[in-house]
XYZ file of C-alpha atoms in Angstrom:
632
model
C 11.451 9.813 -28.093
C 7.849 11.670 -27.334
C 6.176 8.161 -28.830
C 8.433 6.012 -26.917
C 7.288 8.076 -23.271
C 3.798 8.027 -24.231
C 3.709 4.484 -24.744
C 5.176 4.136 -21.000
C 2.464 6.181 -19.899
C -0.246 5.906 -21.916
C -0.515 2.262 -23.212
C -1.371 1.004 -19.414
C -4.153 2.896 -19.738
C -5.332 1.840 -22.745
C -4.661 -2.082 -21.375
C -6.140 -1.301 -18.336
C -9.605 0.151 -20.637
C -9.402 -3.322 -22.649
C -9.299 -5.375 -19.550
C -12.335 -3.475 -17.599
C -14.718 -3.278 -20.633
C -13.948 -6.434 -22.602
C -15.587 -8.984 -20.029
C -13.037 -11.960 -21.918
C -10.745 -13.400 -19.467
C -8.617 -15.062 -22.145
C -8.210 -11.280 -23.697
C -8.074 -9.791 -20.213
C -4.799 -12.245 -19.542
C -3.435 -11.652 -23.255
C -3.771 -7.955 -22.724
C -1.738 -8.186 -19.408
C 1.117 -10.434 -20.829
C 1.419 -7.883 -24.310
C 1.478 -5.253 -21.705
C 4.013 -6.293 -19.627
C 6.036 -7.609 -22.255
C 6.116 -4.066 -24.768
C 6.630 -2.033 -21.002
C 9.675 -4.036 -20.391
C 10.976 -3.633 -23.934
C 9.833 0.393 -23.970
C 11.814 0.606 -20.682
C 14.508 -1.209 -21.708
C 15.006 1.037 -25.151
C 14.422 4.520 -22.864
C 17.622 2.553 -21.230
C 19.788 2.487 -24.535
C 18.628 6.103 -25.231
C 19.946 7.111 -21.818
C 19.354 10.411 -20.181
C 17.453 13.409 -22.535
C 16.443 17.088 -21.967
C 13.168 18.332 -21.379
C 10.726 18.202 -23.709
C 7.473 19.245 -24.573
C 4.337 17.305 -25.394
C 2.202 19.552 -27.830
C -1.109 17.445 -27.547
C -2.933 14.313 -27.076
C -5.723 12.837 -29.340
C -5.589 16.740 -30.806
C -6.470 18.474 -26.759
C -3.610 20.614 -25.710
C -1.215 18.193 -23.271
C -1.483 21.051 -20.413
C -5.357 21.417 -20.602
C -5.958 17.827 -20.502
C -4.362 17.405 -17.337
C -5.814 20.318 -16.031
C -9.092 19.100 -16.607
C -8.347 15.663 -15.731
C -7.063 16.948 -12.182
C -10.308 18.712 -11.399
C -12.371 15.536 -12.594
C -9.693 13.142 -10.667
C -10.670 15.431 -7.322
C -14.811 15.064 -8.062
C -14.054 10.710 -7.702
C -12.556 11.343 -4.994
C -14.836 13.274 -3.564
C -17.510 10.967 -4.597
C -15.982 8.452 -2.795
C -15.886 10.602 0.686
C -19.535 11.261 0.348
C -20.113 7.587 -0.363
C -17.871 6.228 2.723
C -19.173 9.472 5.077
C -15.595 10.170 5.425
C -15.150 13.936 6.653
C -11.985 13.934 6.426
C -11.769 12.954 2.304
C -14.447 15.554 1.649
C -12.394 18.454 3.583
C -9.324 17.163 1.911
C -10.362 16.707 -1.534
C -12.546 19.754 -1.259
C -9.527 22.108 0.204
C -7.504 20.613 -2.992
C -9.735 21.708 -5.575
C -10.155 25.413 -4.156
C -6.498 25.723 -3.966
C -6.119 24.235 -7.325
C -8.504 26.393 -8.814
C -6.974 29.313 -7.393
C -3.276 28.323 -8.785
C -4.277 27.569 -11.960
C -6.754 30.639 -12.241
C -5.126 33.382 -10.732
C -1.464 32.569 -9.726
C -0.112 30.679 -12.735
C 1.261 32.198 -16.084
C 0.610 29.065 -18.282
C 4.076 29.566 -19.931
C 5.552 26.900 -22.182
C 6.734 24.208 -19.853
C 8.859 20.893 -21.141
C 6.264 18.260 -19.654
C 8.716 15.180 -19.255
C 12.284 14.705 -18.723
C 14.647 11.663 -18.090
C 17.656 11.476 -15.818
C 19.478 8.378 -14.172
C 17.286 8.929 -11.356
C 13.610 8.640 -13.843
C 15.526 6.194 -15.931
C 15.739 3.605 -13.028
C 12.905 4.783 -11.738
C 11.074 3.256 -14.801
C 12.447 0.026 -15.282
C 11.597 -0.702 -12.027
C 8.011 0.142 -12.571
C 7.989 -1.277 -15.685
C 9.245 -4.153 -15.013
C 8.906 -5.727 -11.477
C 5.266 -4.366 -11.952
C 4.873 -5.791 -14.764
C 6.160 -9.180 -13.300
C 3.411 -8.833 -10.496
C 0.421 -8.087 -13.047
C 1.469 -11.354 -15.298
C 1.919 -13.265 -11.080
C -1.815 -11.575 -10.766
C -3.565 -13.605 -13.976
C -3.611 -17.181 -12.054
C -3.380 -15.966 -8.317
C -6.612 -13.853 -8.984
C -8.469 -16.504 -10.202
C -7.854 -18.501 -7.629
C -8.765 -16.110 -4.678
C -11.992 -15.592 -6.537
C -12.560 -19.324 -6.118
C -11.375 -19.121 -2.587
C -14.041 -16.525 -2.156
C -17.023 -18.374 -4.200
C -17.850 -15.077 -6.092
C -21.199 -15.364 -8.210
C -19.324 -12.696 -10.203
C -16.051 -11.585 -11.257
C -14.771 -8.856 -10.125
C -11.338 -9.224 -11.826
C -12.466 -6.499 -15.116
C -12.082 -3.861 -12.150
C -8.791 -5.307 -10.566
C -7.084 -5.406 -13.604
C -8.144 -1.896 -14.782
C -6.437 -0.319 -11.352
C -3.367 -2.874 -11.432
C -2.593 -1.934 -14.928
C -3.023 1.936 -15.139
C -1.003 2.260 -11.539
C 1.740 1.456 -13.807
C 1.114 4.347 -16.488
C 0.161 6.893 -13.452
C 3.683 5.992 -11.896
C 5.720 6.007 -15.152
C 3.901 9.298 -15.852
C 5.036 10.517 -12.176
C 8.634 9.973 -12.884
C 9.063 11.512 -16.049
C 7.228 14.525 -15.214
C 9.347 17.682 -15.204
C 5.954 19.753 -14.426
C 5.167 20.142 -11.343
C 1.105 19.975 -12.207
C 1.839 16.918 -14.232
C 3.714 14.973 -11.125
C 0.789 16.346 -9.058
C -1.914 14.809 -11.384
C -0.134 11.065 -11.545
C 0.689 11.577 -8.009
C -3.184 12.046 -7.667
C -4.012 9.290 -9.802
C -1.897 6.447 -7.636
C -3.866 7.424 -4.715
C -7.489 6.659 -6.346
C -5.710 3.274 -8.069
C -4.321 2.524 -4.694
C -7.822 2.826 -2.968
C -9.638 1.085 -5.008
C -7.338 -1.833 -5.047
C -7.087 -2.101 -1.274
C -10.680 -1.677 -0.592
C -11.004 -4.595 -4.016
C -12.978 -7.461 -2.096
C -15.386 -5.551 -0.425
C -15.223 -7.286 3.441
C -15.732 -4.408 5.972
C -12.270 -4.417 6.957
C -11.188 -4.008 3.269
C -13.326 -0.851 2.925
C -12.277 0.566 6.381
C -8.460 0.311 5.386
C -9.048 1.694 1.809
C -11.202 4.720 3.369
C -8.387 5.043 5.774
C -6.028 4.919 3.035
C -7.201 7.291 0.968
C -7.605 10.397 3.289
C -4.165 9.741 4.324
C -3.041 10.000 0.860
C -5.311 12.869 0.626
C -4.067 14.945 3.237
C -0.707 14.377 1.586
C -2.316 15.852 -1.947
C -3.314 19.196 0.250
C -0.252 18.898 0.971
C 1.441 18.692 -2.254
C -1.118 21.492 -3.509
C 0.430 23.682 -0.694
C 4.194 22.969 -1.592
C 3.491 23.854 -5.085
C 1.970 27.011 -4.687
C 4.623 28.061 -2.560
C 7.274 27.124 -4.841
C 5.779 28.577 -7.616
C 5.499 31.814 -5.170
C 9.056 31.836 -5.153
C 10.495 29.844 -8.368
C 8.170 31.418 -10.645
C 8.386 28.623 -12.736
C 6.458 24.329 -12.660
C 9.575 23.414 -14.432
C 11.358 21.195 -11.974
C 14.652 21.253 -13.778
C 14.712 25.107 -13.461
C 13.915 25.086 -9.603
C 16.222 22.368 -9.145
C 19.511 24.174 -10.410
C 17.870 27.728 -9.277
C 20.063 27.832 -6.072
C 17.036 29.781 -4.287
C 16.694 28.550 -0.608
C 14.612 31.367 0.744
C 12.305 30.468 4.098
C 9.561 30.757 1.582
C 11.020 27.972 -0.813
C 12.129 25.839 1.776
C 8.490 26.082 3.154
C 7.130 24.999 0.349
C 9.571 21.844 -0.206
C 9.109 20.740 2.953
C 5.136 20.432 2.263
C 6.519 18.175 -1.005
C 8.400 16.290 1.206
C 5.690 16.055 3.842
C 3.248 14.915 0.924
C 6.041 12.033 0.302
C 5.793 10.804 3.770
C 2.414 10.100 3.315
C 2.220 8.723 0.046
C 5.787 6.599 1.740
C 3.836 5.680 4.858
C 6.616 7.300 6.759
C 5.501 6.972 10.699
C 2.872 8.363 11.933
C 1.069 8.154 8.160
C 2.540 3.776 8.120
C -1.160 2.493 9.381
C -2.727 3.379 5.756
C 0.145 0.644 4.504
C -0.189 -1.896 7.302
C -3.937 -1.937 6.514
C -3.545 -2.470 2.944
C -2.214 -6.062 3.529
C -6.359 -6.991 3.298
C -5.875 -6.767 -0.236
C -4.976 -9.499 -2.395
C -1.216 -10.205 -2.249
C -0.495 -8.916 -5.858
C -1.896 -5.517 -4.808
C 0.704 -5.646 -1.476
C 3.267 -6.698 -4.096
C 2.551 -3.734 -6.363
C 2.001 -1.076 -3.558
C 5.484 -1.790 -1.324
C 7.791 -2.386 -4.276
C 7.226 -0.706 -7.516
C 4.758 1.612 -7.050
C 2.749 3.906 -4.668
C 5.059 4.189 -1.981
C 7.855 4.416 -4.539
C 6.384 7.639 -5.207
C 7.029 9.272 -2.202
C 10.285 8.446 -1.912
C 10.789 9.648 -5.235
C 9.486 12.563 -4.766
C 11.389 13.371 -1.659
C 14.971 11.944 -4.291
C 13.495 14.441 -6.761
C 13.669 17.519 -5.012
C 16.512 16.702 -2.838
C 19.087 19.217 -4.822
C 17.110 21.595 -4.254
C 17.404 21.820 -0.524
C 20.653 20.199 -0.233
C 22.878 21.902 2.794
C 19.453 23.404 4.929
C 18.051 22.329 8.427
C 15.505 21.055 6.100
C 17.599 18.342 4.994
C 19.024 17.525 8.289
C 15.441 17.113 9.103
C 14.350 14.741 6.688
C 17.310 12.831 7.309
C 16.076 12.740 11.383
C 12.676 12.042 10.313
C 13.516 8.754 7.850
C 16.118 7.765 10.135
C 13.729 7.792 12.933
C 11.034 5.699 10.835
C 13.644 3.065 9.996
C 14.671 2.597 14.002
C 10.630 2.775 14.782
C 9.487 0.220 12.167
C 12.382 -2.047 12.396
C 11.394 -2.423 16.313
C 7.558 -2.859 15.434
C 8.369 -5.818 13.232
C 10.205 -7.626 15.525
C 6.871 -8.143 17.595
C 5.130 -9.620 14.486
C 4.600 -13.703 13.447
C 2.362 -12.624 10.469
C 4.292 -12.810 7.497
C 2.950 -9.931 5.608
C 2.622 -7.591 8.534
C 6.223 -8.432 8.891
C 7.134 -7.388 5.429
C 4.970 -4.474 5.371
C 7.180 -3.435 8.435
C 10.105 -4.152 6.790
C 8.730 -2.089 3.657
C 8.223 1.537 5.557
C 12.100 0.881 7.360
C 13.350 0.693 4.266
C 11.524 3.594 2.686
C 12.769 5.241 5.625
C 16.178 4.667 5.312
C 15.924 5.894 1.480
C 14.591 9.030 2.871
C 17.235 9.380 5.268
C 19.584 8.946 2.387
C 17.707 12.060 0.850
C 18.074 14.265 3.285
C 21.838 13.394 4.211
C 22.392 14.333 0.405
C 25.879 13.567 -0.383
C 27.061 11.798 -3.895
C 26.978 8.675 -1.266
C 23.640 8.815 0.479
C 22.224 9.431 -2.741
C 23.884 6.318 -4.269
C 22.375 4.412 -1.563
C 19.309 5.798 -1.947
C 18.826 4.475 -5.659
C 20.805 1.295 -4.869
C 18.370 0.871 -1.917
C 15.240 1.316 -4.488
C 16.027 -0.591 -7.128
C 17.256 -3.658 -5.127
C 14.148 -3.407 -2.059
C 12.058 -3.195 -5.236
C 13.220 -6.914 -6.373
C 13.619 -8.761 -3.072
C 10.191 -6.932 -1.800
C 8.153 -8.084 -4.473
C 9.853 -11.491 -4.412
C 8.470 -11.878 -1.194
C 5.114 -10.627 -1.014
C 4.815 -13.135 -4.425
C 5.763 -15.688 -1.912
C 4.226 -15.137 1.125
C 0.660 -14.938 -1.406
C 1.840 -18.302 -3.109
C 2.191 -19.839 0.238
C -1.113 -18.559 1.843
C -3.152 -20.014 -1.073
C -1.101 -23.346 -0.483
C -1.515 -23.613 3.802
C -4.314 -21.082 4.270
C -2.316 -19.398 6.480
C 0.421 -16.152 6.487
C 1.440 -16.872 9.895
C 4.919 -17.745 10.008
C 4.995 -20.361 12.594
C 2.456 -22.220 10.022
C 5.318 -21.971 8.015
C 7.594 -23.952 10.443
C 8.979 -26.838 8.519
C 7.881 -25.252 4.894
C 10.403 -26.780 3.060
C 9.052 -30.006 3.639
C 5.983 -29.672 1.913
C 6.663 -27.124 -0.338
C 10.216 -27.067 -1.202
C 10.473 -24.668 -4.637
C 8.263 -21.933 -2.951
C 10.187 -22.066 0.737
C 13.874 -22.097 -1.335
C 12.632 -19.299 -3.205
C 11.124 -17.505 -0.317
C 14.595 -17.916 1.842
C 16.367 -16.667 -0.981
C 14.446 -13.472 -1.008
C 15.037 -13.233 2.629
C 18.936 -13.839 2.639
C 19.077 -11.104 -0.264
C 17.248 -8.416 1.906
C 19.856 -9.047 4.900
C 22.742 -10.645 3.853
C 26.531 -9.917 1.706
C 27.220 -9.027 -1.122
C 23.409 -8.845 -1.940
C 22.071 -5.591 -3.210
C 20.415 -4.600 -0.501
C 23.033 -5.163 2.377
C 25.254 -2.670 0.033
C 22.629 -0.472 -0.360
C 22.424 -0.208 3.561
C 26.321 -0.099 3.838
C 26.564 3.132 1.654
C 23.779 4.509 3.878
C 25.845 3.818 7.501
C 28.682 5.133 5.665
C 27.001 8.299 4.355
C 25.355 8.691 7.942
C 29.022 9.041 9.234
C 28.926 12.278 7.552
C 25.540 13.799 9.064
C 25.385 13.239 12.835
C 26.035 10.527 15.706
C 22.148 10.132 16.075
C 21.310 9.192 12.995
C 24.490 7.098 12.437
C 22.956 5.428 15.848
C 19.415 4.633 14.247
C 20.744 3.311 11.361
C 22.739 1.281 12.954
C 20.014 -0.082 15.787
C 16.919 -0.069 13.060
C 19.497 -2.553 10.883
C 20.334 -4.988 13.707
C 16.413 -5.584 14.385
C 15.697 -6.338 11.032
C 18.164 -9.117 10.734
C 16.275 -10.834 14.057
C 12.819 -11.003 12.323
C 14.195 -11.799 9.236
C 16.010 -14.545 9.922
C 14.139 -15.724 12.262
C 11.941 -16.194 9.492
C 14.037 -18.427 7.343
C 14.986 -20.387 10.009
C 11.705 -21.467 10.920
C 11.104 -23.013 7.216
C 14.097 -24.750 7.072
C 13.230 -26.331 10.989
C 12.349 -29.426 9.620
C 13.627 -33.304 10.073
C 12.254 -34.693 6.674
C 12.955 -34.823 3.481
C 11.794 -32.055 1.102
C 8.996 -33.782 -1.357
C 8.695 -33.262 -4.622
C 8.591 -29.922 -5.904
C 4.952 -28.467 -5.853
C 3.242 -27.766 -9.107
C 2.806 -24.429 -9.869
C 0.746 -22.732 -12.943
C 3.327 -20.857 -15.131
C 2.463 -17.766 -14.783
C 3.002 -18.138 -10.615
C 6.491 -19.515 -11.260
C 8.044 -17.889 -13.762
C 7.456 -14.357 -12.217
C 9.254 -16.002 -8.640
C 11.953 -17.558 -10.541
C 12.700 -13.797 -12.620
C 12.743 -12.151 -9.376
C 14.685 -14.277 -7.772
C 17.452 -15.051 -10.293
C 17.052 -11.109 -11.039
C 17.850 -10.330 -7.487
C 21.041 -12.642 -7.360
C 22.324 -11.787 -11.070
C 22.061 -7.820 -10.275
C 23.636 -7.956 -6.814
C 26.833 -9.580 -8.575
C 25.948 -6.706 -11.141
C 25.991 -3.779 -8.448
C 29.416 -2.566 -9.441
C 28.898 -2.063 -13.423
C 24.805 -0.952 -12.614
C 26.365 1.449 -10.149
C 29.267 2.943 -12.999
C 26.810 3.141 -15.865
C 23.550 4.358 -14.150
C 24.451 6.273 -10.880
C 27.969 7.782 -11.429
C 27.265 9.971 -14.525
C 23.856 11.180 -12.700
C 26.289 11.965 -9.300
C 28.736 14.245 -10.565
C 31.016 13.588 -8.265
C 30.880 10.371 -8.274
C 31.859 8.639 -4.352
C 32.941 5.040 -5.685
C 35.276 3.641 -8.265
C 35.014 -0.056 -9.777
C 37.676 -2.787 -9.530
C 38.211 -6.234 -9.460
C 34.513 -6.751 -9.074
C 34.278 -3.953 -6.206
C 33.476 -0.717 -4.996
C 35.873 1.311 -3.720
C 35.931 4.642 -1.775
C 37.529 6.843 1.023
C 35.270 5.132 3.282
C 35.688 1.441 2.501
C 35.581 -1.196 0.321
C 32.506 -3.519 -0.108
C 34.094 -6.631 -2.049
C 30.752 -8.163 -4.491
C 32.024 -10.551 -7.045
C 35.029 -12.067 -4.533
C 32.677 -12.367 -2.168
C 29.813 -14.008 -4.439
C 32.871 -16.206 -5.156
C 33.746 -17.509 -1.813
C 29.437 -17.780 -0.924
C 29.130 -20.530 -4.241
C 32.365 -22.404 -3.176
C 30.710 -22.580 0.602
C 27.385 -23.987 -1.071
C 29.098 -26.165 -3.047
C 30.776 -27.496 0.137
C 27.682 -27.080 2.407
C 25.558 -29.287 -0.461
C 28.997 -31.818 -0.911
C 28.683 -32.503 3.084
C 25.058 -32.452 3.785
C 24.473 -35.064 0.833
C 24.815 -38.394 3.047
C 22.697 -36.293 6.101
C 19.494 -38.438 4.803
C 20.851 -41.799 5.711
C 21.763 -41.477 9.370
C 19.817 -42.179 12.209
C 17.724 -39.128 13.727
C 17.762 -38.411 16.846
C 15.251 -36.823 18.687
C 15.657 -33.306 20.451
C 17.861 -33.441 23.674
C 15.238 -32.103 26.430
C 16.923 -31.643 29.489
C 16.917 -35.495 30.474
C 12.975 -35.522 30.433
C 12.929 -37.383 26.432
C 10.174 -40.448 26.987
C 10.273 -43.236 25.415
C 8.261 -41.654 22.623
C 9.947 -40.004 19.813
C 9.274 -36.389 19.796
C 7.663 -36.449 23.234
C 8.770 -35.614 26.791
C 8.147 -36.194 30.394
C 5.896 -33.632 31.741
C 3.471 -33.040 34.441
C 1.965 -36.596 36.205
C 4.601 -38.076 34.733
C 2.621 -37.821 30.901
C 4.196 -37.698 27.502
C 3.861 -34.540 26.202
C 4.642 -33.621 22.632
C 7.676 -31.796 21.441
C 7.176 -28.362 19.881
C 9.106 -25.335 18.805
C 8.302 -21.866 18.354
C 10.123 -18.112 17.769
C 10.509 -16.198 20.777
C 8.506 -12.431 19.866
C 9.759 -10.564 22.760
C 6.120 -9.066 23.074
C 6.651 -7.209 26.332
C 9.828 -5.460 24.822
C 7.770 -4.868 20.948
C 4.281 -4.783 21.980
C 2.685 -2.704 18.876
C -0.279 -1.277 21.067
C 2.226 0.042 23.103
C 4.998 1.957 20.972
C 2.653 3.020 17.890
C 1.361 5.505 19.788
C 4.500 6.807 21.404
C 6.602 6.782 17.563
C 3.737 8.098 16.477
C 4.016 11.423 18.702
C 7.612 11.810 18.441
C 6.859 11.595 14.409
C 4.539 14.532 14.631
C 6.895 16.254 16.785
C 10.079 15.369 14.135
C 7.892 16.748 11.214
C 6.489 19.855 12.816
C 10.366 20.533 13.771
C 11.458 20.339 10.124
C 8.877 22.149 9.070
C 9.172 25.208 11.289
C 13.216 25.003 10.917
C 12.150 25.903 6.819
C 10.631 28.442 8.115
């Protein structure tokens, strides 16, 4: 068991070693594709194993376990630092520099240095790391050809894809190593880790806006390290104890423990870009797209929300909950509004990415056997559909130059595997019986049980997603001609799409069975029960396989009646009685023909993001400085 966890944390960064200091790209892409392929076999055995105690990990390459992290933390904080100096970031240096005192301090003074089980594996890790495992591995193996093309796009003298891969690789160790840890300095350490990878990957090309974002980024994610330095200590004040599964089931709520979990959650709303920390996550759309994949699916902002899921039991039933439930609830309402406003496709889904996260959150700190079922449900299937659609959106960029989605008007046209695919994605991150609809069913439900003002959020934040996301598919199906051929595609671009999209159809239908065998024996008391392809509950029943049913017989119909469409005659748009005699054209002004167009109403006045950033952002700072003092 030790060697099998090692190798999920350990063998990235060994890959990610071969890929920056063997200059070969044909053994940088073989490295990648082993990679990814042993990860997804390592997770998929940790799977058959199923859940395991604590354990210890006695040393590494013959250095005691706990004194090589130790040591590694301290050097982690001196990059970092290095960078702030570099970038003449203030902010970093006070940051990094208030990290390492503390540190010192806890590990020097404060700390016994007792015996503590370094990793551990519930339900909740068990997920955690087949999702990293992988979906990122998926995206690094989408990465080999895209990269190479941007580079082209780019006309670099010199690769700079030895570096790329290094970060894109180890981000998957550092986040397997994250949710296995069951020390609180080891979570710290990986936790530390994703926010150099994550820096140096947004900030990867160089441009001035790519550094200014990746600056930005990282003393975000900084502040959120003080902040998990601070939590600690004061846990450890209290617990007396890093083991997590100890302070867990300790029962100890004191104002001093609660304190010091609410600065752990606080450090997950930064590493989550919960609202008013979403701006680092925005900005890292500069990056190349397999980077956006990475950081809004599997990794990086998985690991605040995880972190948040982690310690959840332990303040189960205090005004701290109820405030982290306000606070997500709150960021899910917020960024659903601020994508509605948005035409660029990324923007859009990085929107869509902090809701969600959000709405997981909220599902933490309502903490009932339900929310917490739709918290993982909510992970594991934004994780599929999210990727699946930053893969696209990157695909179709390199293909039209353009993420904007009223370029995309009429995709389907001229690129008709990549827009079917893309649509897909869409339908599953809105739409029943798909995995994430559920996931957001459970969450209404479980809100039912908190208060009227979150159930209210929820509700609102919901309804505003499905405008901008299907106003999105409908504007690459808005076409009159015939879909073309299907676009050529190097392998290693489609076969990644077509996993994550048959993977996000094929484990929808799944839910039910993925829900009994994962979730209920980590739940206790477990909310649903299984039949006929269902889940059932006091609170409803969301029908999945039926339902699936009933959508492939109306395909089947919708494909049956739509196959003569092609050989009727076309008519052009109705326009009020002003058509000329021009197809496609109109009267206008003078009595001219003026052409025929279409475009998505944005409702800018209503969504203007200059406007309400500033105002969510406030009433964030007021919601978290509310939660924070109610600990106290």
């Amino acid at each position: 068991m030790s060697n099998l966890l090692l190798l999920l944390i350990l063998l990235p960064a060994a890959a990610a070693g071969v890929c920056y200091f063997v200059r070969s790209s044909a053994v940088r892409n073989l490295t990648v594709l082993a990679t990814g392929a042993i990860l997804t076999l390592a997770s998929l055995g940790l799977l058959s194993h199923g859940v395991f105690e604590p354990i210890e990990v006695g040393s590494i390459l013959g250095i005691g376990s706990d004194f090589l992290v130790t040591v590694l933390d301290f050097a982690l904080l001196g990059v970092i630092f290095f960078y702030g100096i570099k970038h003449k970031s203030i902010l970093i240096q006070a940051f990094t520099a208030a990290q390492a005192v503390l540190l010192a301090w806890f590990e020097i003074v404060m700390v016994k240095h007792e015996a503590v089980p370094a990793l551990a594996g519930d339900q909740l890790s068990l997920i955690m790391v087949l999702v990293i495992s992988i979906i990122g591995s998926l995206i690094c193996i989408f990465a080999i050809p895209y990269m190479k093309e941007h580079e082209e796009h780019l006309h670099l003298k010199k690769s700079r894809q030895p570096r790329f891969f290094f970060f894109l690789v180890l981000f998957l160790g550092a986040m397997n190593g994250l949710v296995l840890s069951n020390n609180v300095l080891w979570m710290y350490f990986f936790f530390e880790v994703t926010t150099l990878c994550s820096f140096m990957l947004i900030g990867h090309d160089a441009t001035e806006i790519a550094t200014r974002n990746s600056v930005r980024a990282l003393w975000m994610n900084a502040m959120g390290g003080l902040a998990f330095v601070l939590g600690m200590m004061l846990v450890y004040m209290e617990a007396g104890t890093l083991n997590i599964a100890a302070i867990l089931t300790s029962g100890n709520q004191t104002a001093l423990m609660l304190t010091g979990l609410g600065f752990l959650c606080l450090a997950g709303f930064t590493k989550a870009a919960q609202v008013p920390f979403q701006s680092w996550l925005l900005g890292a759309m500069v990056a190349p797209t397999p980077v956006s994949a990475l950081l809004h699916s599997s990794t990086m902002v998985k690991a605040g929300v995880f972190v948040v899921l982690r310690f959840a039991p332990a303040y189960a039933g205090s005004f701290l909950s109820t405030g982290v439930a306000v606070c997500g609830a709150f960021t899910f309402i917020a960024c659903s509004a601020l994508g509605v406003g948005q035409s660029n496709g990324k923007k859009i889904l990085a929107y869509s990415t902090v809701a969600n996260l959000g709405l997981i959150i909220c599902c933490a700190g309502i903490n009932t056997p339900l929310a917490l079922t739709a918290a993982v449900m909510l992970i594991l299937f934004h994780a599929i559909s999210k990727s699946l659609l930053f893969l696209c959106v990157g695909t179709i960029e390199q293909a039209i130059g353009s993420r904007d989605i009223e370029d995309m008007r009429g995709l389907y046209a001229r690129l008709p595997r990549t827009a079917l695919i893309t649509i897909i994605g869409i339908l599953t991150m809105m739409l029943p019986p798909f995995g994430v609809l559920l996931g957001k069913w459970m969450a209404i439900e479980a809100s039912a049980d908190s208060n009227i003002f979150i159930v209210v959020m929820l509700a609102m934040g919901s309804a505003l997603m499905v405008v901008f996301l299907a106003r999105w598919a409908g504007s690459m199906m808005a076409t009159r001609e015939e879909g073309g051929r299907c676009e050529s595609q190097p392998t290693l671009t489609r076969l990644p799409l077509l996993i994550l999209c048959l993977g996000a159809v094929v484990l929808s239908i799944a839910s039910p069975w993925i829900y009994n065998s994962l979730l209920a024996p980590w739940l206790g008391s477990a909310p649903f029960m299984v039949g006929f392809g269902s889940l059932e509950s006091a609170h409803g029943t969301f029908v999945v396989v039926p339902l699936f049913l009933v959508l492939g017989l109306g395909l089947l119909y919708a494909v049956k009646a739509g196959s003569g469409y092609r050989k009727v005659k076309v008519m052009p748009p109705y326009l009020g009685g002003a058509n000329s005699s021009v197809d496609g054209t109109y009267v206008g002004p003078m009595n001219g023909d003026v052409p025929f167009a279409a475009g998505n109403m944005y409702l800018g006045e209503l969504f203007a993001e200059g406007k309400l950033t500033p105002v969510f952002n406030a009433l964030a700072v007021a919601l978290i400085v509310l939660m924070l003092g109610g600990a106290l």
